[in-house]
């Protein structure tokens, strides 16, 4: 086989996917739309945006792409998969209908309720006065969420009624998240530790990945505002077999069955965010795509040929035996631009990537970079993902931080406590 693959996206997640795809003996050409500086070493970057559906379809036809893989939620939410399928082009990812599980929290919560999937109690509101009335009777802290996509920022945890009223004003009146805040979900606060799971699905069956844990806040000790994710470790030792059984039988399979019953077959990567408190596992949210930076870690641990797995999902015949994992641990530490997740500068020269990658077991996946001649420059909020593997979690972390020390750009910021949470 001489497969041609197109990957839609240009972040660390897509760099990691492309790094893994490039190892498949069946692949001889990879395109990335739009790609980034690091991706350009492995794939040809194409200047098409992730939501330019018509251009993506035309490109896939022209280049006779054998399989397209979608990274970002925005591309799924505008129906890129539907458009490809209409033209009989093979694509890995859920349709617009199935991707609603992430794009609409109100849809997602209703589906969970209908299928008895454990999640926080909630109400959906489209009327701000009704929502404010509810705030008088609910217990605190409470969680106010814009229903639509908001780049991971649409969730406000409110300690009291005043904070919750302010959150509603911002989301529903001031429209700080645009039309994503037309509907609001207000739900109970969940106690516990957050864990990420990924499950690949062919529409019927699911293969569940090892557990992982993101670190969403910008500063050490989980302080400061939420980001897209500042570091990930996998697997998580304290998650029990009984927790995993709950995740499989009470969360992942029921949601896939529930979506199928709504004529929204889910083919792709389902990524539930979970809150675990002892034996209790609750669903915080469902994402309809690979996590970023979870993928950077998972690709380091996956032993099997990812292209064959994607093909089986698209064909509807995924075999769990196909998905094999390496032993040991993988971690990623994100290097971000100073000021992220607020305003930050771009175009700053980056040094030390090559030296870092000379260390055993280290790979640096690029998120926001571009290449100018031989020089990498910063081009985004999250700039690099320094990944490392090890026999133990501590070994992987020590290696990753050794690599981090070798890399520099002006204003670089990273968390120094990835993987250090008490369990
Ligand atoms: P979401 O976009 O729904 O994943 O929410 C973003 C983050 O807000 C999550 O990763 C959690 O850290 C937090 N969060 C969301 N919902 C809840 C909840 N019901 N209880 C506690 N924390 C929550
Ligand atoms: N790691 C967070 C996300 O991908 O949504």
Coordinates of C-alpha atoms and ligand atoms in Angstrom, one line a residue:
X1 CA 0.0 0.0 0.0
X2 CA 1.1 3.5 -0.7
X3 CA -1.4 5.5 1.3
X4 CA -1.8 9.2 1.2
X5 CA -3.1 10.7 4.4
X6 CA -4.4 14.2 5.1
X7 CA -4.5 15.4 8.7
X8 CA -6.7 18.4 9.5
X9 CA -5.3 20.7 12.2
X10 CA -2.0 22.3 13.2
X11 CA -1.4 21.8 16.9
X12 CA 0.6 19.5 19.2
X13 CA -2.1 16.8 18.9
X14 CA -1.8 16.8 15.1
X15 CA 2.1 16.7 15.3
X16 CA 1.8 13.6 17.6
X17 CA -0.7 11.9 15.3
X18 CA 1.4 12.6 12.2
X19 CA 4.5 11.3 14.0
X20 CA 2.7 8.1 14.6
X21 CA 1.1 7.9 11.2
X22 CA 4.5 8.4 9.6
X23 CA 5.6 5.1 11.2
X24 CA 3.0 3.1 9.4
X25 CA 4.7 1.1 6.6
X26 CA 1.5 1.6 4.5
X27 CA 1.9 5.4 4.3
X28 CA 4.1 7.2 1.8
X29 CA 2.8 10.8 1.9
X30 CA 1.2 12.9 4.6
X31 CA -0.4 16.3 4.2
X32 CA -1.4 18.6 7.1
X33 CA -3.9 21.5 6.8
X34 CA -2.6 23.9 8.0
X35 CA 0.2 22.1 9.9
X36 CA 2.9 23.9 11.9
X37 CA 6.7 24.3 12.0
X38 CA 7.4 20.9 13.5
X39 CA 4.9 19.1 11.4
X40 CA 6.6 20.4 8.2
X41 CA 9.5 17.9 9.0
X42 CA 7.1 14.9 8.5
X43 CA 4.3 16.2 6.3
X44 CA 3.6 18.8 3.6
X45 CA 1.8 21.7 5.1
X46 CA -1.1 23.0 3.1
X47 CA -2.5 26.5 3.6
X48 CA -6.1 25.6 4.1
X49 CA -7.9 26.4 7.4
X50 CA -9.6 23.7 9.5
X51 CA -13.1 25.1 8.8
X52 CA -12.6 25.6 5.0
X53 CA -14.7 22.5 4.3
X54 CA -15.1 23.0 0.5
X55 CA -11.4 23.6 0.0
X56 CA -10.5 20.5 2.1
X57 CA -12.8 18.3 0.1
X58 CA -11.4 19.7 -3.2
X59 CA -7.8 19.1 -2.0
X60 CA -8.6 15.5 -0.9
X61 CA -10.1 14.8 -4.3
X62 CA -7.3 16.4 -6.2
X63 CA -4.5 14.6 -4.3
X64 CA -6.5 11.3 -4.2
X65 CA -6.2 11.1 -0.4
X66 CA -6.9 7.6 0.9
X67 CA -7.8 8.7 4.5
X68 CA -8.3 12.0 6.2
X69 CA -8.0 12.3 10.0
X70 CA -9.7 15.2 11.8
X71 CA -8.0 16.8 14.9
X72 CA -9.9 19.9 16.1
X73 CA -13.5 20.1 17.4
X74 CA -14.3 23.2 15.4
X75 CA -13.8 21.2 12.1
X76 CA -16.1 18.5 13.3
X77 CA -18.8 21.0 14.5
X78 CA -19.0 22.6 11.0
X79 CA -19.6 19.1 9.4
X80 CA -16.3 18.4 7.7
X81 CA -16.9 14.6 8.1
X82 CA -20.4 14.9 6.5
X83 CA -19.0 16.8 3.6
X84 CA -16.2 14.2 2.9
X85 CA -18.7 11.3 3.3
X86 CA -21.0 12.9 0.8
X87 CA -18.2 12.7 -1.8
X88 CA -17.3 9.2 -0.8
X89 CA -14.0 10.3 0.7
X90 CA -12.7 8.2 3.6
X91 CA -12.4 10.2 6.8
X92 CA -11.9 9.3 10.5
X93 CA -14.0 11.4 12.9
X94 CA -17.7 11.8 13.9
X95 CA -20.4 13.5 11.8
X96 CA -21.8 16.8 12.8
X97 CA -24.7 15.1 14.5
X98 CA -22.5 12.8 16.6
X99 CA -20.0 15.7 17.4
X100 CA -22.9 17.5 19.1
X101 CA -21.8 15.4 22.1
X102 CA -19.1 18.0 22.5
X103 CA -20.4 21.0 20.6
X104 CA -23.6 21.2 22.7
X105 CA -23.4 20.7 26.4
X106 CA -27.2 20.8 26.6
X107 CA -27.5 18.0 24.1
X108 CA -24.8 16.0 25.8
X109 CA -26.4 16.4 29.3
X110 CA -29.8 15.4 27.9
X111 CA -28.3 12.4 26.2
X112 CA -26.6 11.4 29.5
X113 CA -29.8 11.7 31.4
X114 CA -31.8 9.7 28.9
X115 CA -29.2 6.9 29.0
X116 CA -28.6 6.9 32.8
X117 CA -25.0 7.9 32.4
X118 CA -23.5 9.2 35.7
X119 CA -23.1 13.0 35.6
X120 CA -23.8 16.0 37.8
X121 CA -27.5 17.1 38.2
X122 CA -28.2 20.0 35.9
X123 CA -30.8 22.3 34.2
X124 CA -30.5 23.9 30.8
X125 CA -31.7 27.5 30.4
X126 CA -32.3 29.8 27.4
X127 CA -33.9 32.5 29.5
X128 CA -31.7 34.5 31.9
X129 CA -34.5 35.3 34.3
X130 CA -35.4 31.6 34.6
X131 CA -31.7 30.8 35.2
X132 CA -31.4 33.5 37.9
X133 CA -34.5 32.2 39.6
X134 CA -33.0 28.8 39.8
X135 CA -29.8 30.2 41.4
X136 CA -31.8 31.2 44.5
X137 CA -32.6 27.6 45.3
X138 CA -29.4 25.7 44.2
X139 CA -26.5 24.8 46.5
X140 CA -23.0 26.2 46.1
X141 CA -20.4 26.0 44.6
X142 CA -22.4 25.6 41.4
X143 CA -21.1 25.4 37.8
X144 CA -22.3 27.7 35.0
X145 CA -21.5 26.6 31.5
X146 CA -22.0 28.1 28.1
X147 CA -23.6 25.2 26.1
X148 CA -21.6 25.7 22.9
X149 CA -17.9 25.5 22.1
X150 CA -15.8 28.1 23.9
X151 CA -12.2 26.8 23.5
X152 CA -12.3 25.2 26.9
X153 CA -13.1 28.5 28.6
X154 CA -16.9 28.4 28.8
X155 CA -17.1 27.0 32.3
X156 CA -17.3 29.1 35.4
X157 CA -17.3 27.6 38.9
X158 CA -19.3 29.9 41.2
X159 CA -18.8 30.0 45.0
X160 CA -22.1 31.9 45.7
X161 CA -25.2 33.4 44.1
X162 CA -23.6 36.7 43.3
X163 CA -20.8 35.1 41.3
X164 CA -23.3 32.9 39.5
X165 CA -25.5 35.8 38.6
X166 CA -22.4 37.6 37.2
X167 CA -21.5 34.5 35.2
X168 CA -24.9 34.5 33.7
X169 CA -24.8 38.2 32.8
X170 CA -21.4 37.7 31.1
X171 CA -22.4 34.6 29.2
X172 CA -26.1 35.3 28.3
X173 CA -26.2 39.1 28.2
X174 CA -22.7 40.3 27.4
X175 CA -22.2 37.2 25.2
X176 CA -18.5 36.8 26.1
X177 CA -18.6 33.4 24.3
X178 CA -20.8 34.7 21.5
X179 CA -23.7 32.4 20.5
X180 CA -22.1 29.6 22.4
X181 CA -23.8 31.2 25.4
X182 CA -27.4 31.3 24.0
X183 CA -28.1 28.2 26.1
X184 CA -26.5 27.7 29.5
X185 CA -26.2 24.6 31.6
X186 CA -26.1 25.0 35.4
X187 CA -24.9 21.9 37.2
X188 CA -23.9 20.7 40.6
X189 CA -20.2 20.9 41.5
X190 CA -18.5 17.5 41.5
X191 CA -15.8 16.5 44.0
X192 CA -12.9 14.3 43.1
X193 CA -9.9 14.2 40.8
X194 CA -10.2 14.6 37.0
X195 CA -9.1 11.9 34.7
X196 CA -9.1 11.7 30.9
X197 CA -10.1 8.7 28.9
X198 CA -10.0 8.2 25.2
X199 CA -12.0 5.5 23.4
X200 CA -11.8 4.7 19.7
X201 CA -15.1 3.7 18.2
X202 CA -16.2 2.1 14.9
X203 CA -19.8 3.2 15.7
X204 CA -20.6 0.1 17.7
X205 CA -17.7 -1.1 19.7
X206 CA -15.1 0.9 21.6
X207 CA -11.5 0.3 22.5
X208 CA -10.5 2.1 25.7
X209 CA -7.1 3.7 26.1
X210 CA -5.2 3.8 29.4
X211 CA -6.1 6.6 31.8
X212 CA -4.4 9.9 31.6
X213 CA -4.5 13.2 33.6
X214 CA -4.3 16.7 32.2
X215 CA -3.2 19.8 34.3
X216 CA -5.5 22.5 33.0
X217 CA -4.6 25.5 35.1
X218 CA -1.8 27.7 34.0
X219 CA 0.2 27.8 37.3
X220 CA 1.6 25.2 39.7
X221 CA -0.8 23.7 42.4
X222 CA -3.7 24.2 40.0
X223 CA -3.8 27.9 40.4
X224 CA -4.8 30.6 37.9
X225 CA -7.1 30.4 34.9
X226 CA -7.8 27.3 32.8
X227 CA -5.8 26.7 29.7
X228 CA -6.1 24.1 26.9
X229 CA -3.9 21.9 29.1
X230 CA -0.4 22.4 30.5
X231 CA 0.8 18.8 30.9
X232 CA -0.4 15.2 30.9
X233 CA 0.7 11.9 32.5
X234 CA -0.4 8.4 31.7
X235 CA -1.3 5.9 32.9
X236 CA -2.8 6.9 36.3
X237 CA -2.0 4.2 38.8
X238 CA -4.7 5.0 41.4
X239 CA -7.6 4.4 39.0
X240 CA -9.0 1.0 40.0
X241 CA -10.2 -1.9 37.8
X242 CA -13.6 -1.3 39.2
X243 CA -13.4 2.4 38.1
X244 CA -12.4 1.2 34.6
X245 CA -15.3 -1.2 34.5
X246 CA -17.7 1.6 35.4
X247 CA -16.2 3.8 32.7
X248 CA -16.6 1.1 30.1
X249 CA -20.0 -0.3 30.9
X250 CA -21.8 2.7 32.4
X251 CA -20.3 5.6 30.5
X252 CA -18.6 4.8 27.1
X253 CA -20.8 2.0 25.8
X254 CA -24.1 3.6 26.8
X255 CA -23.2 6.9 25.2
X256 CA -22.2 5.2 21.9
X257 CA -25.5 3.2 22.1
X258 CA -27.4 6.4 22.9
X259 CA -25.9 8.3 20.0
X260 CA -26.7 5.4 17.6
X261 CA -30.3 5.5 18.8
X262 CA -30.4 9.2 17.9
X263 CA -29.2 8.3 14.4
X264 CA -25.8 9.8 15.3
X265 CA -23.4 6.9 15.0
X266 CA -20.1 7.9 16.6
X267 CA -17.0 6.9 14.5
X268 CA -13.9 8.5 15.9
X269 CA -12.2 9.2 19.2
X270 CA -14.5 9.8 22.1
X271 CA -12.9 11.6 25.0
X272 CA -14.8 11.7 28.2
X273 CA -13.6 14.0 31.0
X274 CA -14.3 12.2 34.2
X275 CA -14.4 13.1 37.9
X276 CA -13.4 10.1 40.1
X277 CA -14.0 10.2 43.9
X278 CA -13.3 6.7 45.4
X279 CA -15.8 4.3 43.7
X280 CA -17.8 7.1 42.2
X281 CA -17.1 8.0 38.6
X282 CA -19.0 11.0 37.1
X283 CA -18.9 12.3 33.6
X284 CA -17.8 16.0 33.4
X285 CA -18.1 16.2 29.7
X286 CA -17.7 14.4 26.4
X287 CA -15.3 15.5 23.7
X288 CA -15.6 14.2 20.2
X289 CA -11.9 14.2 19.3
X290 CA -8.5 13.4 20.6
X291 CA -7.3 15.5 23.6
X292 CA -4.5 18.0 23.4
X293 CA -2.0 17.3 25.0
X294 CA -3.4 13.8 25.9
X295 CA -2.6 12.7 22.4
X296 CA 1.0 13.7 22.7
X297 CA 1.3 11.2 25.5
X298 CA -0.9 8.4 24.1
X299 CA 1.0 8.3 20.8
X300 CA 4.2 7.7 22.8
X301 CA 2.6 4.7 24.4
X302 CA 0.7 3.2 21.5
X303 CA 2.5 0.1 20.1
X304 CA 0.1 -0.6 17.1
X305 CA -0.1 0.9 13.6
X306 CA -2.5 3.8 14.0
X307 CA -3.4 3.9 10.4
X308 CA -4.7 0.3 10.4
X309 CA -6.7 1.2 13.5
X310 CA -8.3 4.3 11.9
X311 CA -9.1 2.2 8.8
X312 CA -10.8 -0.5 10.9
X313 CA -12.9 2.2 12.7
X314 CA -14.0 3.8 9.3
X315 CA -14.8 0.3 8.0
X316 CA -16.9 -0.5 11.2
X317 CA -14.8 -3.6 12.1
X318 CA -12.5 -2.5 14.9
X319 CA -10.9 -5.4 16.7
X320 CA -9.8 -4.7 20.3
X321 CA -6.7 -6.9 19.7
X322 CA -5.5 -4.4 17.2
X323 CA -4.8 -1.8 19.8
X324 CA -1.7 -2.7 21.8
X325 CA 0.2 -0.5 24.3
X326 CA 3.8 -0.3 25.4
X327 CA 4.6 -0.8 29.0
X328 CA 5.8 2.1 31.2
X329 CA 4.7 5.7 31.4
X330 CA 4.6 8.8 29.2
X331 CA 4.4 12.4 30.1
X332 CA 4.3 15.8 28.4
X333 CA 5.2 19.2 29.8
X334 CA 3.8 22.1 27.8
X335 CA 6.0 25.2 27.1
X336 CA 3.8 28.2 26.7
X337 CA 4.3 31.8 25.7
X338 CA 4.5 34.3 28.6
X339 CA 1.1 35.7 29.2
X340 CA -0.9 32.7 27.9
X341 CA -3.9 32.1 28.3
X342 CA -4.2 35.9 28.0
X343 CA -2.3 38.0 25.5
X344 CA 1.2 36.9 24.4
X345 CA 3.9 37.8 21.9
X346 CA 4.7 35.6 18.9
X347 CA 7.6 35.4 16.4
X348 CA 10.2 34.7 19.2
X349 CA 13.2 32.5 18.3
X350 CA 13.3 29.1 20.0
X351 CA 16.5 27.3 20.9
X352 CA 17.5 23.9 22.2
X353 CA 14.9 21.6 20.6
X354 CA 17.5 19.5 18.8
X355 CA 19.6 19.2 22.0
X356 CA 16.5 18.1 24.0
X357 CA 15.6 15.5 21.4
X358 CA 19.1 14.0 21.7
X359 CA 18.2 12.8 25.2
X360 CA 17.0 9.2 25.3
X361 CA 13.2 8.8 25.2
X362 CA 12.5 12.5 24.5
X363 CA 10.4 13.8 21.6
X364 CA 9.3 17.4 21.2
X365 CA 5.9 17.9 19.5
X366 CA 5.3 21.4 18.2
X367 CA 2.0 23.2 19.0
X368 CA 2.4 26.9 18.1
X369 CA 5.5 27.2 16.0
X370 CA 6.5 28.2 12.5
X371 CA 9.7 27.8 10.7
X372 CA 11.7 30.7 9.1
X373 CA 14.6 29.2 7.3
X374 CA 16.3 26.9 9.8
X375 CA 14.9 28.8 12.8
X376 CA 11.8 27.8 14.7
X377 CA 9.7 30.8 16.0
X378 CA 6.9 30.9 18.5
X379 CA 3.5 31.2 16.8
X380 CA 0.9 30.5 19.5
X381 CA 0.0 30.3 23.2
X382 CA 1.0 26.7 23.7
X383 CA 4.3 26.4 21.8
X384 CA 5.9 23.0 22.5
X385 CA 5.1 19.7 24.1
X386 CA 8.1 18.1 25.6
X387 CA 7.3 14.4 25.9
X388 CA 9.3 11.6 27.6
X389 CA 8.7 8.0 28.4
X390 CA 10.1 5.9 31.2
X391 CA 9.8 2.6 33.1
X392 CA 8.3 4.6 36.0
X393 CA 6.4 7.8 36.2
X394 CA 9.2 9.6 38.1
X395 CA 11.7 8.5 35.5
X396 CA 9.6 9.8 32.6
X397 CA 9.1 13.1 34.5
X398 CA 12.8 13.5 35.3
X399 CA 13.7 13.0 31.7
X400 CA 11.0 15.4 30.4
X401 CA 12.1 18.2 32.8
X402 CA 15.8 17.6 31.8
X403 CA 14.7 18.2 28.2
X404 CA 12.7 21.3 29.2
X405 CA 15.8 22.8 30.8
X406 CA 17.5 22.7 27.4
X407 CA 14.8 24.6 25.5
X408 CA 14.5 28.4 25.6
X409 CA 12.5 31.3 24.2
X410 CA 11.8 34.7 25.7
X411 CA 9.1 34.6 28.3
X412 CA 8.8 30.8 28.3
X413 CA 6.4 29.5 30.9
X414 CA 5.7 25.9 32.1
X415 CA 4.4 24.2 35.1
X416 CA 7.0 22.6 37.4
X417 CA 4.6 20.2 39.1
X418 CA 3.2 18.0 36.3
X419 CA 2.5 14.5 37.8
X420 CA 3.0 15.7 41.4
X421 CA -0.6 15.8 42.5
X422 CA -1.4 13.7 45.6
X423 CA -3.7 10.9 44.6
Ligands
LIG1 P1 -15.7 21.2 30.7 O1 -15.4 22.1 29.6 O2 -17.1 20.8 30.9 O3 -14.7 20.1 30.7 O4 -15.2 22.0 32.0 C1 -14.0 22.6 32.1 C2 -13.4 22.3 33.5 O5 -14.3 22.8 34.5 C3 -13.4 20.8 33.8 O6 -12.2 20.2 33.3 C4 -13.4 20.8 35.3 O7 -12.1 21.1 35.9 C5 -14.3 21.9 35.6 N1 -15.7 21.4 35.8 C6 -16.6 21.4 34.9 N2 -17.8 20.9 35.4 C7 -17.6 20.7 36.7 C8 -18.4 20.2 37.7 N3 -19.7 19.8 37.6 N4 -17.8 20.1 39.0 C9 -16.5 20.4 39.2 N5 -15.7 20.9 38.2 C10 -16.2 21.0 37.0
LIG2 N1 -6.8 18.4 27.2 C1 -7.9 19.2 27.1 C2 -8.6 19.1 25.8 O1 -8.1 18.6 24.8 O2 -9.8 19.5 25.8

